[in-house]
Amino acid sequence: MTGSSRAVGLVFGPALRMIARRLAPGEQITLLTAGRQRRGVLEGRATERTTWSRPGLRAFALTDRRLIGVGRNGVLELPLSAVRHARARRGALGSGRLELGLPQGTLVLDGLPAADAELLAEALEQGPPQGPLPAPRFQSSTVAGLIPGLLADVAMLLLGAAALALWFAVLHGVREDDIGDLGLVEALPIGALVALLGLGAGFALALVRDRLGIAVLYVVILVVALYGALVPIEEVTSFSVTWRHAGVADQIVRSGGVDPGIDAYFNWPGFFAALGLATEAAGARSALAFAAWAPVAANLLYLPPLAMIARSVGGDARLVPLTLWVFVLANWVGQDYLSPQAVDFGLFLVVLAVVLTWFGGPAGGRAARPRVARRLRETIAREPGAPARVPRGGRPAVLLVALAAALATVPSHQLTPFALLLVLAALVALGRTWLRGLPLLLTVAFLAWLVFMTVSYLSGNLEELWSQFGQLEQTLASNVGERVGGSHDHTLVVWARLVATAVLLLAALAGAVHRLRAGRRAWSIVVLLLAPFALPVVQPYGGEILLRVYLFALPGIAVLVASLWLAGAGTRPWRSGVVVLGLTLVLLGSFLVTRYGNARVWLFSHEEAAVVDRVYDVATPGSVLIAPSSTLPWQHRRYAELKHSNLSRLVVPPGGFGERALARAVLQLVEEKGGGDGYVITTRSTRAYDELFGTAAWGSVARLERALDASPSFLPIVSRRDGRVWVAAPDRGRQ
Amino acid sequence: MTRARAWPGPTVLGCALAVAVAALLGEASAGRTLLVAAFFLLGPGLALVGLLEIEDPWTLLTLAFGLSVALDTAVALVLVYITEWEPSAGVAVLVAMSVTGAVAQIVRASREASRL
C-alpha cells in the first residue's frame, strides 16, 4: 500500500465504505472519484433529498448501473438509464460543474474538483459499458492538494488572530480624551486600520477559497473586535443607560420584589429580575460586572439564529457567513448593551429562525379576500419552505422552544413583543408560515401582561401613550429632524447614519428583486424586512422608533444585501475577493462612524464616576439628584430611594434664563421634587453632551456652573476637573 | 452519537456544577462572572435541547439560547412575584434542571455507545 493510497483510505475511508455497502451483488465500479467539494450548489430537483449543499469531502462511484455519490448530506443515487446527458463545465470560483440531464430536469453539482467533473461527465456520456468491463479507475484530486490547502487554512487563521491582537494592542493606547465629536474613528491609530484591513482580507480569502468554517470564525473575530472596541479604552463602564439598568437590577435584589409604581422598568421586570439573579450567582456587587462585554456576547448570540434564517432561503452556502458579516457591519444602532432589548432581540431572532426553518412554506386554507390581495398572497405563499431535518421529539419540541422564547419577550420589554407579533402576523397573513396559533398566543400573553401586570403604569400614562398613536409626523420629527443638529462633526455622524441606513435598505430591496427575478426563495425574508415598518404607527417610542425599526428589519436587510453581494461577486475568484473586500472596507468605515459617533458622551472617567458615587454615599433618603442631561454614570445605586432628574424638565421663559433666574429655576425643581436634600451634578460627559448635541434651551452647562457658583442657595461640595457637585441650601439663600 | 451531540451533556454538567460550587465557596472574580454569564445564556437550554439529538450546531445554539433565557426569566419572575426573593433557590433550580438534562444526555450517550 503506497503512502498516497493510505492517505486516501484515511481521508475518504468512511465515504468509500458507504459506497461499498450500497453495491448490489455483481455490481462493479468503473470509476471512483474522491475529492473535497468546495461548495455544493444543487440546482434542479432530482431526488427527494435536494439539500445536498454542504461542502466537504465527497466521493463518487460510477458503476455499471448507477452513479453513487456520498457526501456530508447523505447519499445520492442515480441509475445510469436516467442520465440523458452529462456535461462538465467551469463551475463557480474555478471549480468543476457537472450538469446531468435527467427526466425531471437538469441536476447541477457545482464546486467539484474540475478533473473529477470531467472524468465523470466523460464516463457518463459513454453510457453503461458494453462487453467486458474495464479495470476500475481511481481519481483523487485531494491528496495532492491537501497539504497546500491545510497550510493556507493555517495562514488564514493566523492572519485573523494577528489582526485581533493588533486591534486590541493599539486600542490600549487610545485615551478617552482622544475621542472627539466624530467619535472613536478620529482616535484610531493606523495600526487599528491595518488590523481591520487584515480582517477584511482574511474573510474575503476564506470566502473565495470556500472555507466557510474559517469565514464564520472571522465573523466571530469581527464581533469581538468591533463590539469590544471600547473595553480597552473605557476607564469605567460606559453608557449611562447601562448604569441605570444595573440600578434597576440592584433595586430588585435589595427590595426582593418589584414595585410597579417606581417606573416603567418595574412593570416589565423580566430581564432585570434575571439580571439580579445572575449578579447574585456571580457574587458581584453590581450588575455592571456584566456590562463591558455585553455587546460582544449579545452579537455572538445573534449569529446562530441569524445563520438559520439565512439558511432557510437555501441556495449558495456562502450566503450564511456573508449574511452574518453584513449584519455585524450594519448593526450600528447600539441596542446590544446590557439591556432588555438586547436579550429580547435575540429571542426575536430565535422565534423567527424556528418558524422559517420548520414551519415556513405554503399555508393551507384560503379565506375570502379581495382579488388583488388574494393573488398577491397566493404568489407569495406558493414559494416552498426550507427543507430542514426535524429533530428527535419532532416539530412540537422545537415549537415549544419557540413559544417559550416568544413568551419570554412579554415581561421584559414593551416593544419587542409588538415587533415579533407584527412579523409573525405578516408571515401568517401572507402564507409564509402555517403557525397561525403562535401570533394569537403571543397576543393573548401580551394583552394579559398589560391588563394584569402594568395597571399602575398604564393608568398614569395611558393618555400620553394614546395621544402618540398614529402620530407619524411627530414620530418622523423626533426620530430624524430633531436628531440632525449639534456640532459640525456630530451633524456629519447623523448624516452618515441616515445615508448608511438608506443605502442598506435600498440594497436590500435590490437584493429581494434580484432573488425573486432569479426564481430563488425570498418572500419570507421580504416580510422580515418590511413588517417592522408598521411600528412607527404605534408610537414614536421616545424618538427612537426608527432606530428600532431598522434593528428589527436588520435580519432581512442582512440576508438580502448578502444575496445581492453574492450576485455581484460573480464566479471568478479574484473578482469575488475584490468585491467582498471592497464592500467590507466601505461598511467598516461606515460602522466606525455610525456606531461610535457618540462615544465621547458614552465614556466616563474614574474621576467622574467617583464624584457621582460620593453623592450616593452622603445623600439622605428622598434626596433629589439633578444633572444637566442624563449622560453621566448614575442611577446604579439607591434607585428608588433617591430621585433623579435632569434640566430638560425646566420650563424656559421667552428669551431664556439669566444666570440668577437659572439658579432659581433649579432650586424650584429641587423643592418640587422635595423630601430630602438636593444635589446638582455636572461632569465631563454632561459638558461633552452640550458640545456634541448643542446647547439646551435652558442654557449651557458652563452657564449652569457659573449660576450655581454665584448663587447663595447652592454650596459646592465637590469640585474636581471631571465633576462638580453642589448641594441646595434654600434657607441660606433666603437669609 | 455524532460529534455535534456529544459535547453538550458534559459541558453543561461541568458548567452547572462549577456555578454551584462557586456560589457556595467562591469569591467574586472575572472568571466567575464569565462562567455565570455563559451558564445563564446557554446552560439550562443546552441541557434540555441536547436531548433532541440535533446535529447542526447553529440549530443547537439557537434553541439553547432561546430556552435558557426563557427559563432564567421564568425562574426570576417566580422569585419576584410569587415567592420570597431567594437568589440561591433560583440558581439551585436552574442548576438542578441543567444537571438533570446533562446527566440524561450522558446516560443516553453511554447506552448508545454500548449498543454499538
PDB file of N, CA, C and O in Angstrom, chain A residues 31 252 329 552 574:
ATOM      1  N   LEU A  31     -15.501   3.659 -12.202  1.00  0.00           N
ATOM      2  CA  LEU A  31     -14.757   4.885 -11.916  1.00  0.00           C
ATOM      3  C   LEU A  31     -15.073   5.325 -10.499  1.00  0.00           C
ATOM      4  O   LEU A  31     -16.230   5.351 -10.090  1.00  0.00           O
ATOM      5  N   ILE A 252     -34.199  45.532  42.563  1.00  0.00           N
ATOM      6  CA  ILE A 252     -34.963  44.280  42.707  1.00  0.00           C
ATOM      7  C   ILE A 252     -34.274  43.357  43.712  1.00  0.00           C
ATOM      8  O   ILE A 252     -34.918  42.762  44.579  1.00  0.00           O
ATOM      9  N   LEU A 329     -21.550  44.231  10.451  1.00  0.00           N
ATOM     10  CA  LEU A 329     -21.073  45.537   9.973  1.00  0.00           C
ATOM     11  C   LEU A 329     -22.189  46.576   9.898  1.00  0.00           C
ATOM     12  O   LEU A 329     -21.916  47.770   9.767  1.00  0.00           O
ATOM     13  N   PHE A 552     -35.041  45.817  13.897  1.00  0.00           N
ATOM     14  CA  PHE A 552     -35.894  44.651  13.651  1.00  0.00           C
ATOM     15  C   PHE A 552     -35.885  44.246  12.166  1.00  0.00           C
ATOM     16  O   PHE A 552     -36.138  43.086  11.845  1.00  0.00           O
ATOM     17  N   TRP A 574     -10.908  36.012  -8.167  1.00  0.00           N
ATOM     18  CA  TRP A 574     -10.294  37.314  -7.860  1.00  0.00           C
ATOM     19  C   TRP A 574     -11.345  38.393  -7.785  1.00  0.00           C
ATOM     20  O   TRP A 574     -11.320  39.265  -6.927  1.00  0.00           O
TER      21      TRP A 574
END
